[in-house]
Amino acid sequence: YYLGLNPIASAGIFAVAAALGAEWLSTRRKVRSDSAISVIWALGMAIGVLFIFLTPGYVPELQSFLFGNILTITPADLAIFAGFVALLLFLLAKYFRPIAICAFDSDFARTIGMPVALVNGMMTVLTAICIVLTLKLIGIMLLMSLFTVPQMTAELFTSRLRPMMALAAAIGVVSATAGLFASYFMDIPASATIVITQIIIYAVARNCCGKRQ
């Protein structure tokens, strides 16, 4: 807003650059990955707060990027997201084996000649783009729940990667749909409702698995 640029496009460029920067710090400079992410995150938040302060007047749409607002999503956003999902599914189907090997044991992947840096870079960029595309729905403040809770829930039922990915995706779809319906009928924010729904599903699954064990 301050520079007069499209916020989603500029966020996408910065997110990809930040993700690659964190990957570079953790692999080339021997910085722990969590420390690298923390540094990049802190820098990004500081720059964001600075530009919000410098932007004259009140910009309501800025709040949607922080906390999410489904009303700001346009048909063009849905088309872009559908295209990205199709690309993501294609890449996972075609390169699932190298992705899985590089994720679980990068040293072994290097010994058999796999391009670990390329695979990790590709997954980093795809994750960054996915984060930017979901900003309007869930908001940056609640985004981590969308990336972690479905996987945590799926992990309670299986330890195999393929079923875990499919189950996590299904849990994400169910929780998002239920959260959107609940937010519509109860007139409450959709982003918070989706996250609460995911937490409830996780708590119920955790309780059921605990009793079964």
C-alpha positions in Angstrom: 0.0 0.0 0.0 2.7 2.5 0.9 4.6 1.9 -2.3 1.4 1.6 -4.4 2.1 -2.0 -5.3 -0.3 -5.0 -5.3 0.0 -6.4 -1.8 -0.4 -10.1 -2.8 2.1 -9.8 -5.6 4.7 -8.0 -3.4 4.0 -10.4 -0.6 4.6 -13.3 -2.9 7.9 -11.9 -4.1 9.0 -11.2 -0.5 7.8 -14.6 0.8 9.8 -16.5 -1.9 12.9 -14.4 -1.2 12.5 -14.9 2.5 12.0 -18.6 2.2 15.0 -19.0 -0.1 17.0 -16.8 2.3 16.1 -19.0 5.3 17.0 -22.1 3.3 20.3 -20.5 2.3 21.2 -19.6 5.9 20.4 -23.1 7.2 22.3 -25.0 4.5 25.2 -22.7 3.5 25.9 -20.7 6.6 25.2 -23.6 9.1 22.5 -21.6 10.9 19.9 -23.7 12.6 16.7 -23.8 10.5 14.5 -22.6 13.3 16.9 -19.7 14.1 17.0 -18.7 10.4 13.2 -18.8 10.2 12.9 -16.7 13.4 15.3 -14.1 12.0 13.5 -13.8 8.6 10.1 -13.7 10.4 11.2 -11.0 12.8 12.6 -8.9 9.9 9.4 -9.4 7.8 7.2 -8.4 10.7 9.4 -5.3 11.5 9.2 -4.2 7.9 5.5 -4.8 7.8 4.9 -2.7 11.0 7.1 0.1 9.6 5.1 0.3 6.4 1.8 0.2 8.2 3.0 3.1 10.3 4.1 5.1 7.3 0.9 4.4 5.3 -1.3 7.5 5.6 -4.8 7.0 7.0 -6.5 3.7 7.9 -6.4 0.9 5.3 -9.1 -1.7 6.3 -7.8 -4.4 3.9 -4.6 -4.6 5.9 -6.6 -6.2 8.7 -7.7 -9.0 6.3 -4.1 -10.0 5.8 -3.4 -10.2 9.5 -6.6 -12.0 10.6 -8.2 -13.1 7.3 -11.5 -12.1 5.7 -13.2 -14.4 3.2 -15.2 -11.5 1.8 -12.0 -10.1 0.3 -11.5 -13.2 -1.9 -12.4 -12.7 -5.5 -13.1 -15.2 -8.3 -9.7 -14.4 -9.7 -8.1 -15.5 -6.4 -10.0 -18.7 -6.5 -8.8 -19.4 -10.1 -5.2 -18.7 -9.1 -5.5 -21.0 -6.1 -7.1 -23.7 -8.2 -4.2 -23.5 -10.7 -1.7 -23.6 -7.9 -3.3 -26.7 -6.4 -3.3 -28.4 -9.7 0.4 -27.6 -10.1 1.1 -28.8 -6.6 -0.7 -32.1 -7.2 1.1 -32.7 -10.4 4.6 -32.1 -8.9 3.8 -34.3 -5.9 2.6 -37.1 -8.2 5.6 -36.9 -10.5 8.3 -36.3 -7.9 7.0 -37.9 -4.8 9.9 -40.3 -4.3 12.7 -37.7 -4.4 10.7 -35.3 -2.3 10.1 -38.0 0.4 13.7 -39.2 0.3 15.1 -35.6 0.6 12.7 -34.8 3.4 13.5 -37.8 5.5 17.2 -38.3 4.9 19.0 -35.6 2.9 22.4 -37.2 3.4 21.3 -40.5 1.9 19.7 -38.6 -1.0 23.0 -36.9 -1.7 24.8 -40.2 -1.8 22.5 -41.6 -4.5 22.9 -38.5 -6.6 19.6 -36.7 -5.9 19.5 -32.9 -6.3 18.7 -32.2 -2.7 19.2 -28.4 -3.0 16.9 -28.2 -6.0 14.2 -30.3 -4.3 14.4 -28.4 -1.0 14.3 -25.1 -2.9 11.3 -26.2 -4.9 9.4 -27.2 -1.8 10.4 -24.0 0.0 9.1 -21.9 -2.9 5.9 -23.8 -3.1 5.3 -23.5 0.6 5.9 -19.7 0.5 3.5 -19.3 -2.4 0.9 -21.4 -0.6 1.2 -19.2 2.5 0.7 -16.0 0.4 -2.4 -17.4 -1.4 -4.1 -18.3 1.9 -3.4 -15.0 3.6 -6.8 -13.5 2.7 -8.7 -16.5 4.1 -7.0 -17.3 7.3 -4.6 -14.4 7.9 -0.9 -14.4 8.9 -1.7 -14.6 12.6 -3.6 -17.9 12.3 -1.8 -19.4 9.3 0.5 -21.7 11.3 -2.5 -23.6 12.6 -3.6 -24.4 9.0 -0.2 -25.8 8.3 0.3 -27.9 11.5 -2.9 -29.0 13.1 -4.2 -31.2 10.2 -0.8 -32.9 9.9 -0.7 -33.4 13.7 -4.2 -35.0 13.6 -3.4 -37.3 10.7 -0.2 -38.4 12.4 -2.4 -39.9 15.2 -3.8 -42.4 12.8 -0.9 -43.3 10.5 2.9 -43.0 10.2 3.1 -43.6 6.5 3.6 -40.4 4.4 1.1 -40.9 1.6 -1.9 -41.8 3.8 -0.8 -39.0 6.2 -0.8 -36.4 3.4 -4.2 -37.5 2.1 -5.7 -37.6 5.6 -4.3 -34.2 6.5 -5.7 -32.7 3.3 -9.1 -34.3 4.0 -9.1 -32.9 7.6 -8.2 -29.4 6.2 -11.1 -29.5 3.8 -13.6 -30.7 6.4 -12.5 -28.2 9.0 -12.5 -25.3 6.5 -16.0 -26.2 5.2 -17.4 -26.7 8.7 -15.7 -23.5 9.9 -17.1 -21.5 7.0 -20.6 -22.8 7.6 -20.4 -22.1 11.3 -19.1 -18.6 10.7 -21.9 -17.9 8.3 -24.7 -19.0 10.6 -23.2 -17.6 13.8 -21.9 -14.4 12.1 -18.4 -14.7 13.5 -14.9 -14.5 11.7 -14.3 -17.4 9.4 -10.5 -17.6 10.0 -10.9 -18.0 13.8 -13.8 -20.5 13.3 -11.7 -22.7 11.0 -8.8 -22.8 13.4 -11.1 -23.6 16.4 -12.7 -26.4 14.3 -9.3 -27.9 13.6 -8.3 -27.8 17.2 -11.6 -29.5 18.2 -11.0 -32.2 15.6 -7.5 -32.7 16.9 -8.7 -32.8 20.5 -11.4 -35.4 19.7 -9.0 -37.5 17.7 -6.3 -37.3 20.4 -8.8 -38.4 23.0 -10.1 -41.3 20.9 -6.6 -42.5 20.1 -5.6 -42.2 23.8 -8.6 -44.3 24.9 -7.9 -46.9 22.2 -4.3 -47.2 23.3 
